[in-house]
CSV table of C-alpha atoms in Angstrom, one decimal:
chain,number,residue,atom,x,y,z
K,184,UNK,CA,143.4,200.6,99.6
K,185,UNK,CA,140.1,202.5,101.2
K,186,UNK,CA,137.5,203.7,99.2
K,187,UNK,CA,134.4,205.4,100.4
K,188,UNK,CA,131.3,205.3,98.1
K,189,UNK,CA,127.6,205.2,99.0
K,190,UNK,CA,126.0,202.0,100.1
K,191,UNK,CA,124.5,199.8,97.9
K,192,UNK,CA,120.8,197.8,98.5
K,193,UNK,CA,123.9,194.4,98.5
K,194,UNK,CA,125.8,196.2,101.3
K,195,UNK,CA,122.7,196.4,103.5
K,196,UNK,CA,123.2,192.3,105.1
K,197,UNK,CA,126.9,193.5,105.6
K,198,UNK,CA,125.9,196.6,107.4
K,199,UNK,CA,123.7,194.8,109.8
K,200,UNK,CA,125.9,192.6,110.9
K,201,UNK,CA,128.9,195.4,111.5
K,202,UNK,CA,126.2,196.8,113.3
K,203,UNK,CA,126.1,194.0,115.4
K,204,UNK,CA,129.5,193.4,115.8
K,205,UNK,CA,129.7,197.2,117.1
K,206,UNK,CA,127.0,197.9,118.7
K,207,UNK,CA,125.5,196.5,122.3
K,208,UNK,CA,121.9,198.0,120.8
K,209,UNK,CA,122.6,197.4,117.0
K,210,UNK,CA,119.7,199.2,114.9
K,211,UNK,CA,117.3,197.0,113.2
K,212,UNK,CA,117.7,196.1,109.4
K,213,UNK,CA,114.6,197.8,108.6
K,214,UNK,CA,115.8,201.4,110.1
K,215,UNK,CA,119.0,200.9,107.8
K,216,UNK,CA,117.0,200.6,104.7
K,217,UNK,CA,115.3,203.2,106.0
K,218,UNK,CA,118.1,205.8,106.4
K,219,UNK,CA,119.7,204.3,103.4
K,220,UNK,CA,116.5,204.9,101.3
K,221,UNK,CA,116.1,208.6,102.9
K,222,UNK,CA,119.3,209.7,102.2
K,223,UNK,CA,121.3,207.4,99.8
K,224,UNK,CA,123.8,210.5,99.7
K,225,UNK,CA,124.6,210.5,103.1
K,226,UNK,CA,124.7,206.8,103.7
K,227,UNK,CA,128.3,205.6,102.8
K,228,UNK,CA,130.6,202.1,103.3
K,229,UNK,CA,134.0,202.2,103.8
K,230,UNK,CA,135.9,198.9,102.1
K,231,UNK,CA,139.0,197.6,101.6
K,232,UNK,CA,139.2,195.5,98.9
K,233,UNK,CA,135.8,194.4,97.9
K,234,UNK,CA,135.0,194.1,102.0
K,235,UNK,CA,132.8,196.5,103.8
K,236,UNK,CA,134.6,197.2,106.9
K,237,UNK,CA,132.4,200.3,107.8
K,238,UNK,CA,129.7,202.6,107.6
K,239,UNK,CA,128.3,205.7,108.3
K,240,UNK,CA,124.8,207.4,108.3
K,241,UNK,CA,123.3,211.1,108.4
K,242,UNK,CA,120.6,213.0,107.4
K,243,UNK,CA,119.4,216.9,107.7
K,244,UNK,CA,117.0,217.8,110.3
K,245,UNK,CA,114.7,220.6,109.6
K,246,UNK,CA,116.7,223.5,111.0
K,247,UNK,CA,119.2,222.6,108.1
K,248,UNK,CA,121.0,221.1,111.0
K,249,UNK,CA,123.0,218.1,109.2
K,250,UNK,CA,122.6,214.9,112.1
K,251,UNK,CA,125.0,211.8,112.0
K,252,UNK,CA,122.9,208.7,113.4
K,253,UNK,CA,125.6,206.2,113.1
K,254,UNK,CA,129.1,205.4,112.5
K,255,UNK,CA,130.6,201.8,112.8
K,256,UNK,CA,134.3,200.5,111.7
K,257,UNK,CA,134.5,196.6,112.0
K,258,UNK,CA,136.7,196.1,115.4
K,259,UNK,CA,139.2,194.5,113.0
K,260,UNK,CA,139.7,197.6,111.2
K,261,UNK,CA,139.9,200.4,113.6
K,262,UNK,CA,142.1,202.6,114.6
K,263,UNK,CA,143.6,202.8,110.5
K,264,UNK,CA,141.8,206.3,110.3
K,265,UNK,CA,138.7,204.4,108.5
K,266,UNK,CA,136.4,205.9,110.8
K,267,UNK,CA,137.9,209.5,110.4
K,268,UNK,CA,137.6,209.2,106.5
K,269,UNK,CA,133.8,207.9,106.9
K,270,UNK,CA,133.4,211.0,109.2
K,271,UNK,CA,135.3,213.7,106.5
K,272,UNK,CA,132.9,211.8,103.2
K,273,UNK,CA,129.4,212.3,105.3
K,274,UNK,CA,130.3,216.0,106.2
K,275,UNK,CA,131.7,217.1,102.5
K,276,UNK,CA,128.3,215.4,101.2
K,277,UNK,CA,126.6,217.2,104.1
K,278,UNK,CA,128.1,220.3,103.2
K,279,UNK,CA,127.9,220.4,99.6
K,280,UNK,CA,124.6,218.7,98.7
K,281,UNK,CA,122.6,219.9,101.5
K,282,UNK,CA,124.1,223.4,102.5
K,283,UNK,CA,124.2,222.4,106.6
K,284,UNK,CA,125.5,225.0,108.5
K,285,UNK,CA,126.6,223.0,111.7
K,286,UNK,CA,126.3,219.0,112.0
K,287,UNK,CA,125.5,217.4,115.3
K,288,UNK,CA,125.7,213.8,116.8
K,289,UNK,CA,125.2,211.5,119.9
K,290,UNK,CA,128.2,209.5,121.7
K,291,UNK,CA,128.0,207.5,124.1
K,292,UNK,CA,129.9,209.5,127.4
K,293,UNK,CA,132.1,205.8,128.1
K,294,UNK,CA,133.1,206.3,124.3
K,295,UNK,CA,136.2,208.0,124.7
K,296,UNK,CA,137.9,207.0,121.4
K,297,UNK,CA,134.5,207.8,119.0
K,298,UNK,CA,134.5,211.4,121.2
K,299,UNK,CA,138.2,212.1,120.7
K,300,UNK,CA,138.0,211.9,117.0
K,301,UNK,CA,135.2,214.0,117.2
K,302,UNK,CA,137.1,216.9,118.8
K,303,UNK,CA,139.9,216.3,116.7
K,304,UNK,CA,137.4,216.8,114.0
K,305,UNK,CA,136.3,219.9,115.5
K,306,UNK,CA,133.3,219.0,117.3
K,307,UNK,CA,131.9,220.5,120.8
K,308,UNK,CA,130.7,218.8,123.8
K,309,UNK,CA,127.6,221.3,124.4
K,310,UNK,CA,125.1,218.8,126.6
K,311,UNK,CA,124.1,215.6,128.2
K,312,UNK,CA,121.2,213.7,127.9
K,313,UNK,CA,120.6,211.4,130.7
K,314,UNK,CA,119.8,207.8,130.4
K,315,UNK,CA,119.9,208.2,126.5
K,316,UNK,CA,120.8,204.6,125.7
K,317,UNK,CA,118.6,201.3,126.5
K,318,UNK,CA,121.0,200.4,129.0
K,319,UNK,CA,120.8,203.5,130.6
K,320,UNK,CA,123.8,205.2,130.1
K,321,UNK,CA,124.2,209.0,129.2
K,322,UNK,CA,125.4,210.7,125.7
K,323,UNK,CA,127.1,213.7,124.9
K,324,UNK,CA,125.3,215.9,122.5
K,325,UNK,CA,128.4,217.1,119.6
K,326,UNK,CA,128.1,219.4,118.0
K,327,UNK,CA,130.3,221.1,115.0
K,328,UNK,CA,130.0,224.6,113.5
K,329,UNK,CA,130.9,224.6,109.2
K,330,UNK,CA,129.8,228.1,108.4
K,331,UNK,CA,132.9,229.7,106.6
């Protein structure tokens, strides 16, 4: 059974190291506790059972503009809707705590699984930013309107 719940300070070693198992450039433990500390609302686990098999992050820019910094499903686990649900969670809390008005994100442009759950979601393709990545590969910008 999946339940989605906001991290814990005991989550954060497990987060790290999905973070490394997802990511080529995995953020550093200190940036998690960071987000995590920021915006304990709109840092959230996934699990299944008592294991965290996900994760995602956001917080609200100062145009009101809600901004997801990172999303990560254990390879194990994806493709069982995990990452859609961690995705649905951030922008309800989004939404309803902090009154955003459109959310936005980075993917990477090789990504083509994260971006077509993102326009499934409802989310827009509106730029490119070149070399974005350390290893030099582009993102698209996403971007998702949730004014009524």
């Amino acid at each position: 059974m999946l339940r989605v719940r906001r991290a814990r300070p005991s989550d954060m070693e497990k987060i790290a190291i999905l973070e490394e198992k997802c990511f080529r450039y995995p953020y550093p433990r200190t940036l998690l506790h960071m987000l995590r500390a920021l915006y304990p609302e709109l840092f959230l686990v996934a699990e299944i059972g008592n294991e965290v098999v996900g994760y995602v992050s956001a917080v609200v820019r100062r145009e009101g503009v809600g901004h997801v910094i990172s999303i990560c499903v254990d390879p194990q686990h994806r493709r069982k809707g995990i990452g859609r649900r961690l995705m649905q969670e951030v922008e309800k809390a989004l939404i309803e705590l902090f009154g955003v008005k459109s959310i936005r994100l980075e993917v990477r442009v090789s990504n083509t699984a994260a971006i077509n759950l993102y326009k499934s979601l409802g989310y827009r393709i509106v730029k490119k930013l070149q070399n974005y990545y350390p290893d030099g590969e582009d993102a698209y910008v996403m971007y998702k309107s949730v004014e009524g």
